[in-house]
Coordinates of C-alpha atoms and ligand atoms in Angstrom, one line a residue:
M1 CA 0.0 0.0 0.0
I2 CA 2.8 2.4 0.8
L3 CA 4.5 1.8 -2.5
R4 CA 1.3 2.0 -4.5
A5 CA 0.3 5.2 -2.6
S6 CA 3.7 6.8 -3.3
S7 CA 3.6 6.1 -7.0
E8 CA 0.0 7.3 -7.3
L9 CA 0.8 10.5 -5.5
L10 CA 3.5 11.3 -8.0
T11 CA 0.9 11.5 -10.8
Q12 CA -0.9 14.3 -9.0
E13 CA -0.7 17.7 -10.5
G14 CA 0.4 20.4 -8.2
L15 CA 1.1 20.4 -4.5
N16 CA -2.5 20.9 -3.4
S17 CA -4.0 17.9 -5.1
F18 CA -0.9 16.0 -4.0
A19 CA -1.5 16.9 -0.4
Q20 CA -5.2 16.0 -0.8
G21 CA -4.0 12.6 -1.9
V22 CA -1.7 12.2 1.1
I23 CA -4.6 12.5 3.5
T24 CA -6.6 9.9 1.6
H25 CA -3.7 7.5 1.6
I26 CA -2.8 7.9 5.2
A27 CA -6.4 7.3 6.2
A28 CA -6.5 4.2 4.1
L29 CA -3.2 2.9 5.7
I30 CA -4.6 3.1 9.2
G31 CA -8.1 2.1 8.1
V32 CA -10.1 5.2 8.9
P33 CA -12.3 7.4 6.7
P34 CA -10.4 10.2 5.1
E35 CA -10.7 13.1 7.5
G36 CA -7.9 15.5 8.1
V37 CA -5.8 18.5 7.1
I38 CA -2.3 19.3 5.8
C39 CA -0.4 22.3 7.1
V40 CA 2.7 24.0 5.8
R41 CA 5.2 26.2 7.4
K42 CA 6.9 28.2 4.6
R43 CA 10.6 28.4 4.4
G44 CA 12.0 31.0 6.8
Q45 CA 8.6 31.6 8.4
P46 CA 8.9 32.4 12.2
A47 CA 7.6 29.7 14.6
E48 CA 5.0 32.0 16.2
D49 CA 3.4 32.9 12.7
D50 CA 0.2 31.4 11.6
L51 CA 0.4 28.3 9.5
M52 CA -1.5 27.7 6.2
I53 CA -3.8 24.7 5.5
I54 CA -3.1 23.6 2.0
A55 CA -5.4 20.5 1.9
A56 CA -8.3 19.2 3.8
A57 CA -10.8 16.3 3.7
G58 CA -14.0 15.3 5.3
D59 CA -15.3 17.7 8.0
F60 CA -12.3 19.9 7.6
C61 CA -13.0 20.7 4.0
A62 CA -14.0 24.3 4.5
L63 CA -10.5 25.0 5.9
I64 CA -8.6 24.7 2.6
D65 CA -6.3 27.7 2.0
R66 CA -7.2 29.2 5.3
P67 CA -4.9 29.8 8.3
L68 CA -4.6 27.2 11.0
S69 CA -6.0 29.7 13.6
A70 CA -9.3 29.4 11.8
M71 CA -9.6 25.9 13.0
T72 CA -11.9 25.4 16.0
E73 CA -10.6 22.0 17.1
E74 CA -8.0 23.0 19.6
I75 CA -6.5 19.5 20.0
T76 CA -6.0 19.1 16.2
S77 CA -4.3 22.5 15.7
H78 CA -2.1 21.8 18.8
L79 CA -1.0 18.4 17.4
L80 CA -0.2 20.0 14.0
R81 CA 1.9 22.8 15.6
E82 CA 3.7 20.3 17.8
S83 CA 4.5 18.1 14.8
L84 CA 5.8 21.0 12.8
N85 CA 7.7 22.7 15.6
N86 CA 9.5 19.5 16.6
R87 CA 9.6 17.9 13.2
C88 CA 8.2 14.7 14.4
N89 CA 5.2 12.4 14.3
V90 CA 2.7 12.9 17.2
F91 CA 0.3 10.0 18.0
H92 CA -2.8 10.9 20.1
R93 CA -6.0 9.1 20.9
N94 CA -7.9 11.5 18.6
G95 CA -5.7 11.1 15.7
V96 CA -2.1 11.3 14.3
A97 CA -0.1 14.4 13.2
L98 CA 2.6 13.2 10.9
Y99 CA 5.6 15.2 9.9
L100 CA 6.0 14.9 6.2
G101 CA 9.4 16.4 6.0
S102 CA 10.9 19.5 4.6
H103 CA 10.7 20.2 0.8
A104 CA 11.2 23.1 -1.6
R105 CA 8.2 25.0 -0.3
G106 CA 8.6 24.4 3.4
D107 CA 7.8 21.9 6.2
M108 CA 4.6 19.9 6.0
S109 CA 2.5 18.0 8.5
C110 CA -0.6 16.0 8.1
Y111 CA -3.3 15.4 10.6
V112 CA -5.6 12.5 10.2
A113 CA -8.4 11.8 12.7
S114 CA -8.6 8.4 14.2
N115 CA -10.4 7.4 17.4
A116 CA -8.8 4.0 17.7
P117 CA -5.2 3.7 19.0
I118 CA -2.6 3.0 16.3
S119 CA -0.6 -0.1 16.7
D120 CA 3.2 -0.1 16.9
V121 CA 3.4 -1.8 13.5
D122 CA 1.2 0.8 11.9
Q123 CA 3.2 3.5 13.5
G124 CA 6.4 2.1 12.0
L125 CA 4.7 1.8 8.6
L126 CA 3.4 5.4 8.8
E127 CA 7.0 6.6 9.5
I128 CA 8.2 4.8 6.4
F129 CA 5.3 6.3 4.4
C130 CA 6.1 9.8 5.6
G131 CA 9.8 9.4 4.6
N132 CA 8.6 8.6 1.1
I133 CA 6.2 11.5 1.0
A134 CA 8.9 14.0 1.7
L135 CA 10.7 12.7 -1.4
C136 CA 7.5 12.7 -3.4
A137 CA 6.8 16.3 -2.5
D138 CA 10.1 17.4 -3.8
N139 CA 9.4 15.5 -7.0
I140 CA 6.1 17.2 -7.3
N141 CA 7.9 20.5 -7.2
F142 CA 10.3 19.3 -9.7
L143 CA 7.5 18.0 -12.0
E144 CA 5.7 21.3 -11.7
R145 CA 8.9 23.1 -12.9
L146 CA 9.3 20.6 -15.7
K147 CA 5.7 21.2 -16.7
N148 CA 6.3 24.9 -16.6
F149 CA 9.3 24.4 -18.9
A150 CA 7.3 22.2 -21.2
F151 CA 4.5 24.8 -21.6
T152 CA 6.1 28.2 -21.2
D153 CA 8.5 29.9 -23.5
T154 CA 11.5 30.7 -21.3
L155 CA 12.6 33.8 -23.2
V156 CA 9.4 35.8 -23.4
G157 CA 7.3 34.0 -20.7
L158 CA 4.4 33.3 -23.1
P159 CA 2.7 30.0 -23.5
N160 CA 4.6 27.9 -26.0
R161 CA 3.5 25.7 -28.8
N162 CA 2.5 22.8 -26.5
A163 CA 0.4 25.1 -24.4
L164 CA -1.2 26.7 -27.4
E165 CA -2.2 23.2 -28.6
E166 CA -3.8 22.5 -25.3
V167 CA -5.7 25.8 -25.3
I168 CA -7.1 25.0 -28.7
N169 CA -7.9 21.5 -27.7
Q170 CA -9.8 22.7 -24.7
F171 CA -11.7 25.2 -26.8
I172 CA -12.6 22.4 -29.3
D173 CA -13.9 20.2 -26.4
Q174 CA -16.1 23.0 -25.1
E175 CA -18.0 23.0 -28.3
S176 CA -18.5 26.8 -28.0
C177 CA -20.6 28.5 -30.7
V178 CA -18.4 31.6 -30.8
P179 CA -16.2 31.4 -33.9
Y180 CA -12.5 31.4 -33.1
S181 CA -9.5 31.9 -35.3
L182 CA -5.9 31.2 -35.1
A183 CA -3.3 33.6 -36.4
L184 CA 0.4 33.0 -36.8
I185 CA 2.6 36.1 -37.0
D186 CA 6.1 36.0 -38.3
I187 CA 8.5 38.9 -38.1
D188 CA 9.9 39.7 -41.5
S189 CA 13.7 39.5 -41.9
F190 CA 14.2 38.6 -38.2
A191 CA 17.1 36.3 -39.1
E192 CA 18.8 39.2 -40.7
I193 CA 18.2 41.5 -37.8
N194 CA 19.6 38.8 -35.5
A195 CA 22.6 38.3 -37.7
V196 CA 23.5 42.0 -38.0
L197 CA 22.5 43.4 -34.6
G198 CA 23.2 40.3 -32.5
Q199 CA 21.2 37.7 -30.7
E200 CA 20.8 39.7 -27.5
Y201 CA 19.2 42.6 -29.5
G202 CA 17.0 40.0 -31.2
D203 CA 16.0 38.5 -27.9
R204 CA 15.0 42.0 -26.5
L205 CA 13.0 42.6 -29.7
L206 CA 11.1 39.4 -29.2
C207 CA 10.3 40.3 -25.7
A208 CA 9.1 43.7 -26.8
V209 CA 6.9 42.1 -29.5
S210 CA 5.5 39.7 -26.9
D211 CA 4.6 42.7 -24.7
R212 CA 2.8 44.5 -27.4
L213 CA 0.8 41.5 -28.5
K214 CA -0.2 40.7 -24.9
A215 CA -1.4 44.3 -24.5
K216 CA -3.4 44.1 -27.6
F217 CA -4.8 40.6 -27.3
Y218 CA -5.8 40.0 -23.7
A219 CA -8.3 37.4 -22.5
P220 CA -10.2 35.6 -23.9
N221 CA -7.4 35.7 -26.5
T222 CA -4.3 33.6 -26.1
V223 CA -0.9 34.9 -27.2
A224 CA 1.8 32.3 -27.6
R225 CA 5.3 32.0 -29.1
I226 CA 5.6 28.9 -31.1
G227 CA 9.0 29.3 -32.7
G228 CA 11.9 31.6 -33.1
D229 CA 10.2 34.6 -34.4
T230 CA 6.7 33.1 -34.8
F231 CA 3.9 34.2 -32.5
A232 CA 0.3 33.0 -32.3
V233 CA -2.9 34.7 -31.4
F234 CA -5.9 32.5 -30.7
G235 CA -9.2 34.2 -30.0
P236 CA -12.7 35.1 -31.2
S237 CA -12.6 35.7 -35.0
S238 CA -14.0 39.2 -34.4
H239 CA -10.7 40.0 -32.6
V240 CA -8.3 38.1 -34.7
Q241 CA -8.5 40.5 -37.7
E242 CA -6.0 42.0 -40.1
K243 CA -6.2 45.5 -38.6
A244 CA -5.7 44.3 -35.0
L245 CA -2.9 42.0 -35.9
L246 CA -1.0 44.8 -37.7
Q247 CA -1.7 47.4 -35.0
P248 CA 1.0 46.4 -32.5
F249 CA 3.6 46.9 -35.3
V250 CA 2.5 50.4 -36.5
N251 CA 4.9 52.2 -34.1
P252 CA 8.7 51.4 -34.1
F253 CA 10.2 49.4 -31.2
Q254 CA 12.8 51.1 -29.0
I255 CA 15.6 48.8 -28.0
G256 CA 18.6 50.2 -26.3
G257 CA 18.0 53.7 -27.7
E258 CA 17.5 52.4 -31.3
L259 CA 14.2 52.7 -33.1
Q260 CA 13.3 49.6 -35.0
L261 CA 10.3 49.4 -37.3
L262 CA 9.2 45.8 -37.8
S263 CA 7.0 44.4 -40.6
I264 CA 5.2 41.2 -40.1
T265 CA 3.5 38.5 -42.2
A266 CA 0.6 36.6 -40.8
G267 CA -1.6 33.7 -41.7
V268 CA -5.1 33.4 -40.2
V269 CA -7.2 30.2 -40.1
P270 CA -10.8 30.2 -38.8
L271 CA -11.0 27.1 -36.6
T272 CA -14.1 25.9 -38.6
E273 CA -11.8 25.5 -41.6
T274 CA -9.4 23.1 -39.9
Q275 CA -10.2 19.5 -39.1
G276 CA -8.9 17.7 -36.1
R277 CA -7.2 19.0 -33.0
G278 CA -5.0 21.9 -32.0
S279 CA -1.9 20.5 -33.7
E280 CA -3.8 20.4 -37.1
A281 CA -5.0 24.0 -36.6
I282 CA -1.4 25.1 -36.0
K283 CA -0.3 23.1 -39.1
D284 CA -2.9 24.7 -41.3
A285 CA -2.1 28.2 -40.0
S286 CA 1.6 27.4 -40.8
I287 CA 0.7 26.5 -44.3
V288 CA -1.1 29.8 -44.7
L289 CA 1.8 31.7 -43.1
K290 CA 4.3 29.9 -45.4
Q291 CA 2.4 30.9 -48.5
A292 CA 2.0 34.4 -47.2
K293 CA 5.8 34.6 -46.6
S294 CA 6.6 33.6 -50.2
Q295 CA 3.9 35.6 -51.9
S296 CA 2.7 38.4 -49.7
R297 CA 5.3 39.4 -47.3
G298 CA 4.3 42.1 -44.9
Q299 CA 0.6 41.2 -45.1
V300 CA -2.0 39.3 -43.2
V301 CA -3.4 36.5 -45.3
M302 CA -6.6 34.6 -44.7
F303 CA -6.9 30.9 -45.2
Q304 CA -8.0 29.6 -48.6
N305 CA -8.7 26.0 -49.5
Q306 CA -6.2 26.2 -52.4
M307 CA -3.3 26.6 -50.0
V308 CA -4.0 23.2 -48.4
V309 CA -4.3 21.8 -51.9
D310 CA -0.9 23.3 -52.9
A311 CA 0.6 21.9 -49.7
R312 CA -0.7 18.4 -50.5
E313 CA 0.7 18.7 -54.0
R314 CA 4.1 19.5 -52.6
L315 CA 3.8 16.5 -50.4
A316 CA 3.0 14.3 -53.4
L317 CA 5.9 15.8 -55.2
L318 CA 8.2 15.0 -52.3
K319 CA 6.9 11.5 -52.3
N320 CA 7.8 11.1 -56.0
L321 CA 11.1 12.7 -55.4
R322 CA 12.0 10.3 -52.7
S323 CA 11.1 7.3 -54.9
A324 CA 12.9 8.8 -57.9
F325 CA 16.0 9.2 -55.6
E326 CA 15.7 5.6 -54.3
L327 CA 15.3 4.3 -57.9
N328 CA 18.3 6.2 -59.1
Q329 CA 16.3 8.3 -61.5
L330 CA 18.1 11.5 -60.7
F331 CA 21.1 12.4 -62.6
L332 CA 23.8 15.1 -62.8
V333 CA 24.6 17.6 -65.6
F334 CA 27.8 19.5 -65.8
Q335 CA 28.2 23.1 -66.9
P336 CA 31.7 24.3 -67.9
K337 CA 33.3 27.3 -66.3
L338 CA 35.7 29.3 -68.5
K339 CA 38.6 31.6 -67.8
L340 CA 37.8 35.0 -69.5
S341 CA 41.4 35.7 -70.5
D342 CA 41.7 32.8 -72.9
L343 CA 38.3 31.0 -72.7
S344 CA 40.0 27.9 -71.4
V345 CA 37.9 25.5 -69.3
T346 CA 38.8 25.8 -65.6
G347 CA 36.2 23.4 -64.3
F348 CA 32.6 22.3 -64.1
E349 CA 29.6 22.8 -61.9
A350 CA 27.5 19.7 -61.2
L351 CA 23.7 20.4 -61.3
I352 CA 21.1 17.9 -60.4
R353 CA 18.3 16.9 -62.8
W354 CA 15.0 15.1 -62.3
R355 CA 12.9 13.8 -65.1
D356 CA 9.8 12.2 -63.6
S357 CA 8.1 9.0 -64.9
S358 CA 5.9 11.0 -67.4
G359 CA 9.1 12.4 -68.9
R360 CA 8.6 15.9 -67.5
F361 CA 11.6 17.8 -66.2
I362 CA 11.2 19.2 -62.8
S363 CA 13.5 22.1 -62.0
P364 CA 15.9 21.9 -59.1
G365 CA 14.5 25.3 -58.1
E366 CA 11.3 23.4 -57.3
F367 CA 12.5 20.2 -55.8
I368 CA 15.7 21.2 -54.0
P369 CA 13.7 23.3 -51.4
L370 CA 11.5 20.3 -50.9
A371 CA 14.5 18.1 -50.3
E372 CA 15.9 20.6 -47.9
Q373 CA 12.7 20.9 -45.9
S374 CA 12.3 17.2 -45.7
G375 CA 15.9 16.4 -44.8
L376 CA 16.2 14.3 -48.0
I377 CA 19.0 16.7 -49.1
I378 CA 21.3 15.0 -46.6
R379 CA 21.4 11.7 -48.4
M380 CA 20.9 13.3 -51.8
G381 CA 23.7 15.7 -51.2
E382 CA 26.1 12.9 -50.4
W383 CA 25.0 11.1 -53.6
I384 CA 25.5 14.3 -55.6
L385 CA 29.0 14.8 -54.3
R386 CA 30.0 11.2 -54.8
N387 CA 28.8 11.2 -58.4
A388 CA 30.3 14.6 -59.2
I389 CA 33.7 13.3 -57.9
A390 CA 33.3 10.2 -60.0
E391 CA 32.8 12.3 -63.1
L392 CA 35.8 14.4 -62.2
A393 CA 37.9 11.3 -62.0
I394 CA 36.8 10.3 -65.5
L395 CA 37.6 13.8 -66.8
R396 CA 41.0 13.6 -65.2
A397 CA 41.6 10.3 -66.9
K398 CA 40.8 12.1 -70.1
G399 CA 43.6 14.6 -69.4
Y400 CA 41.8 17.4 -67.7
M401 CA 44.1 17.3 -64.8
N402 CA 43.6 20.9 -63.6
A403 CA 39.8 21.0 -63.9
S404 CA 37.8 21.6 -60.7
M405 CA 34.4 20.3 -59.9
A406 CA 31.9 22.6 -58.2
V407 CA 29.1 21.1 -56.1
N408 CA 26.2 23.0 -54.6
L409 CA 25.8 22.7 -50.9
S410 CA 22.6 23.5 -49.0
V411 CA 22.6 25.1 -45.7
A412 CA 20.8 22.1 -44.3
Q413 CA 23.8 20.0 -45.4
L414 CA 26.3 22.4 -43.9
E415 CA 24.6 22.5 -40.6
H416 CA 24.2 18.7 -40.4
P417 CA 26.3 17.2 -37.6
D418 CA 27.6 14.5 -39.9
M419 CA 28.8 17.0 -42.5
L420 CA 32.5 16.7 -42.0
E421 CA 32.4 12.9 -41.7
M422 CA 30.4 12.8 -44.9
L423 CA 33.0 14.8 -46.7
Q424 CA 35.8 12.6 -45.4
R425 CA 33.8 9.4 -46.2
V426 CA 33.2 10.5 -49.8
M427 CA 36.7 11.8 -50.4
G428 CA 38.1 8.6 -49.0
E429 CA 36.5 6.7 -51.9
S430 CA 38.6 8.4 -54.5
N431 CA 42.2 9.7 -54.6
I432 CA 41.3 13.2 -55.8
D433 CA 42.7 16.1 -53.9
P434 CA 40.0 18.1 -52.2
G435 CA 41.6 21.2 -53.7
F436 CA 39.9 20.3 -56.9
I437 CA 36.5 20.3 -55.3
E438 CA 34.7 23.6 -55.0
L439 CA 31.7 23.7 -52.6
E440 CA 29.2 26.3 -53.5
I441 CA 27.3 27.9 -50.6
T442 CA 24.9 30.8 -50.5
E443 CA 24.5 33.8 -48.4
S444 CA 21.7 32.2 -46.5
I445 CA 24.3 30.5 -44.2
A446 CA 24.6 34.0 -42.7
M447 CA 21.1 33.5 -41.3
G448 CA 21.5 30.5 -39.1
D449 CA 24.0 30.1 -36.3
T450 CA 26.6 32.3 -37.9
E451 CA 29.4 31.5 -35.5
A452 CA 28.9 27.7 -35.8
N453 CA 28.6 28.0 -39.6
L454 CA 31.8 30.0 -39.9
K455 CA 33.6 27.4 -37.9
R456 CA 32.3 24.7 -40.1
L457 CA 33.5 26.5 -43.2
E458 CA 36.9 26.9 -41.6
Q459 CA 37.1 23.2 -41.0
I460 CA 36.0 22.5 -44.6
R461 CA 38.8 24.8 -45.8
E462 CA 41.3 23.1 -43.5
M463 CA 40.3 19.8 -45.1
G464 CA 41.5 21.3 -48.3
F465 CA 38.3 22.1 -50.2
K466 CA 37.6 25.3 -52.0
L467 CA 34.6 27.3 -51.2
S468 CA 32.5 29.6 -53.4
M469 CA 29.9 32.1 -52.5
D470 CA 27.1 31.3 -55.0
D471 CA 24.3 33.7 -56.2
F472 CA 26.2 36.6 -54.6
G473 CA 24.2 39.7 -54.1
T474 CA 20.7 38.1 -54.1
G475 CA 20.7 37.1 -50.4
F476 CA 21.8 39.0 -47.4
S477 CA 25.2 39.2 -45.9
S478 CA 26.9 42.0 -44.2
F479 CA 30.3 43.1 -45.4
T480 CA 31.9 42.1 -42.1
Y481 CA 30.5 38.7 -42.4
L482 CA 31.7 38.3 -46.0
Q483 CA 35.1 39.4 -44.8
K484 CA 35.2 36.7 -42.2
M485 CA 34.1 34.0 -44.6
P486 CA 36.9 31.6 -45.6
I487 CA 35.9 31.6 -49.2
N488 CA 38.0 31.5 -52.4
C489 CA 35.5 32.6 -55.0
L490 CA 32.6 34.9 -55.5
K491 CA 29.9 34.0 -58.0
I492 CA 28.0 37.0 -59.3
D493 CA 24.3 36.1 -59.7
R494 CA 22.7 35.9 -63.1
S495 CA 20.2 38.7 -62.2
F496 CA 23.1 41.2 -62.1
V497 CA 24.6 40.0 -65.3
I498 CA 21.3 40.6 -67.0
K499 CA 21.1 44.1 -65.8
T500 CA 24.4 45.1 -67.4
D501 CA 22.4 46.6 -70.3
T502 CA 21.9 49.7 -68.1
K503 CA 24.6 52.1 -66.8
R504 CA 23.4 51.5 -63.2
G505 CA 23.5 47.8 -63.7
R506 CA 27.0 47.9 -65.1
E507 CA 28.1 50.0 -62.1
I508 CA 26.8 47.5 -59.7
V509 CA 28.5 44.6 -61.4
E510 CA 31.7 46.5 -61.5
M511 CA 31.4 47.2 -57.8
I512 CA 30.9 43.5 -57.0
V513 CA 33.9 42.6 -59.1
Q514 CA 36.0 45.2 -57.2
L515 CA 34.6 43.9 -53.9
G516 CA 35.7 40.4 -54.7
K517 CA 39.1 41.5 -55.9
T518 CA 39.6 43.6 -52.7
L519 CA 38.9 40.5 -50.7
G520 CA 41.4 38.6 -52.8
L521 CA 38.8 36.3 -54.3
N522 CA 38.4 34.7 -57.7
V523 CA 35.3 36.4 -59.3
I524 CA 33.1 34.4 -61.6
A525 CA 29.9 35.6 -63.4
E526 CA 26.9 33.2 -63.7
G527 CA 24.3 33.1 -66.4
V528 CA 26.2 34.8 -69.2
E529 CA 24.0 34.5 -72.2
E530 CA 25.5 37.1 -74.6
E531 CA 28.9 37.7 -76.0
G532 CA 28.7 41.4 -75.1
Q533 CA 28.2 40.5 -71.5
G534 CA 31.3 38.4 -71.5
A535 CA 33.3 41.2 -73.1
L536 CA 32.1 43.7 -70.5
L537 CA 32.9 41.4 -67.6
K538 CA 36.3 40.8 -69.0
Q539 CA 36.9 44.6 -69.1
M540 CA 35.7 44.9 -65.5
G541 CA 38.3 42.4 -64.4
C542 CA 36.0 39.5 -63.8
N543 CA 38.1 36.2 -63.9
E544 CA 35.7 33.6 -65.1
V545 CA 32.3 33.0 -66.7
Q546 CA 29.7 30.4 -66.8
G547 CA 26.6 30.6 -68.9
F548 CA 24.5 29.4 -71.8
F549 CA 26.5 31.5 -74.2
Y550 CA 29.6 29.4 -73.6
A551 CA 28.0 26.1 -72.6
K552 CA 24.8 24.8 -71.2
P553 CA 24.8 22.2 -68.4
M554 CA 25.2 18.8 -70.1
P555 CA 24.8 15.2 -69.3
R556 CA 28.2 13.4 -69.1
D557 CA 28.2 11.9 -72.6
Q558 CA 27.3 15.2 -74.1
L559 CA 29.9 16.9 -72.1
H560 CA 32.6 14.5 -73.2
Q561 CA 31.5 15.2 -76.8
W562 CA 31.6 18.9 -76.2
L563 CA 35.1 18.7 -74.8
A564 CA 36.3 16.5 -77.6
E565 CA 35.0 18.9 -80.2
R566 CA 36.7 21.9 -78.6
K567 CA 40.0 20.0 -78.5
N568 CA 39.7 19.1 -82.2
R569 CA 39.0 22.7 -83.1
S570 CA 41.9 24.1 -81.2
Ligands
C2E1 P1 23.0 27.7 -59.1 O1 23.9 26.9 -58.3 O2 23.2 29.2 -59.1 O3 23.1 27.1 -60.5 C1 23.2 27.9 -61.7 C2 21.9 27.8 -62.3 O4 21.8 28.7 -63.5 C3 21.6 26.4 -62.9 O5 20.1 26.3 -62.9 C4 22.0 26.6 -64.4 O6 21.4 25.7 -65.2 C5 21.5 28.0 -64.6 N1 22.3 28.6 -65.7 C6 23.5 28.5 -66.0 N2 23.9 29.3 -67.1 C7 22.7 30.0 -67.4 C8 22.4 31.0 -68.4 O7 23.2 31.4 -69.2 N3 21.1 31.4 -68.4 C9 20.2 31.0 -67.6 N4 19.0 31.4 -67.7 N5 20.4 30.0 -66.6 C10 21.7 29.6 -66.5 P2 19.5 25.0 -62.3 O8 20.3 23.8 -62.8 O9 18.1 25.0 -62.7 O10 19.7 25.1 -60.8 C11 19.0 26.0 -60.1 C12 19.5 26.0 -58.7 O11 19.2 24.8 -58.0 C13 21.0 26.1 -58.6 O12 21.5 27.4 -58.7 C14 21.3 25.6 -57.2 O13 21.1 26.6 -56.2 C15 20.2 24.5 -57.1 N6 20.8 23.2 -57.4 C16 21.0 22.6 -58.6 N7 21.6 21.5 -58.5 C17 21.9 21.3 -57.2 C18 22.5 20.3 -56.4 O14 23.1 19.3 -56.9 N8 22.5 20.5 -55.0 C19 22.0 21.6 -54.5 N9 22.1 21.7 -53.1 N10 21.4 22.6 -55.2 C20 21.4 22.4 -56.5
MG2 MG1 25.8 26.9 -57.9
MG3 MG1 24.2 30.5 -58.7

């Protein structure tokens, strides 16, 4: 009975219901009806101060949460005081006062009425039980703190995702007829703000946002923080409206003397539109938010059925992609890179291709993000690297001993814990020097854990690989960050090359070339489609080019043919 009672007591939520359970179990142990009280003396409370009753059963029920002085039964209150003052068990013919030990909240004693004398054996058992209770009480405290951690966001003190789910579930169970909506609010460019102004600044900003949302959406609304910079508002649909959601962000935030205007994107789902429980509602709202982020940044977007349809389509595409990968239906094409000074081939970029079972080509721009989101990119990335190296080995055997092979690397790959081992593993399968392998990364690595990512890049460089900054200028990276990056090469994005038909466009490209040179980097322009662009880039001092004008990405056989023809011509 003691063991069962202790383990049952541990499942109680909170100290009060725990204490209530203690009375019941002690009464059961000595075979009397549950009638008693539990008193605490708080930590540091003087002996002469009144004590609080935290649990009561039977005739004592009315005394819960009242001071012990409110009790009319003199003998009972005397027994409890004696037990607490002397930290001992007191056995009396009217009942027992058991000292339950000291725990995080203070000392606790329990009185249980019993008009029959308690045998020695029972006294001994009760003593063991009380020892257990003290331990349990500490655990209850610990469990409560754990629960707090599990349901509260420690940074801003708001309910977290778990808590929000619970609130929505409770609402669903109530079957209320007031329509409720769930809004997810995401701060635009928060990752950039964090990267530039520092994490501490970002944290303070999040707290400020949390305060404004709480002030605007008080009960019956619930405000929660469900992810890095994603907040949620759950409340009556008449409250959760576009204007109200934008209102907290109309005025700039003041953090450490700086004024910061924030823009947000939000997705709103009326609860009637989602099926299932809280977690589904959050998922649906996330779908709306995601769509809003990609198409209507800075706005509040309402749920539309089409969004869920799109999300399902993407899921189906991902399923096909997975099986295409397993069935080895993906393949690589290779696009030559040329030196501008003499148009000699310096290397190749490996680009992945997918032709689905109906023969349709699906652009990597469409499926790579899917692979990244789903984690498939980890295995796929290894496969890509392995095959690109295998092709380089073939090209080397054909005499292209100085050619390099560029492989695109997703941030998800870079941040994966197995990244360095993967590189080692794949390199170990060939005897190619890593100096011939160029890993192309994008500026988006500046958005994650920048310190950790920089360290990763350093380690990759130490292994001997070359690193290129791909699509340069399209993303976001501060100059300081770029300076710190251990890269060898800057790839000017195609969108800049296109704009060289205007004076301003030319100035920008020239500036990027200069920037690269200043940092001692090899500068290469992507997406060169016209001879004139090449000439211009050469004039500006750009080192290399890659583009349809020179060569398209080609499957290996075609590439070999292309190389052979060039050789013959020269
Ligand atoms: P990226 O790494 O910047 O690759 C260059 C893209 O520009 C390729 O598109 C290439 O086909 C295209 N391109 C090259 N020259 C020209 C040109 O003169 N004109 C035009 N209009 N386009 C040109 P692709 O193959 O569709 O790849 C798109 C993006 O998908 C790549 O951009 C890269 O970010 C990603 N990607 C492709 N293959 C892989 C891969 O194996 N792994 C990873 N992680 N990402 C890949
Ligand atoms: Mg690339
Ligand atoms: Mg690129």
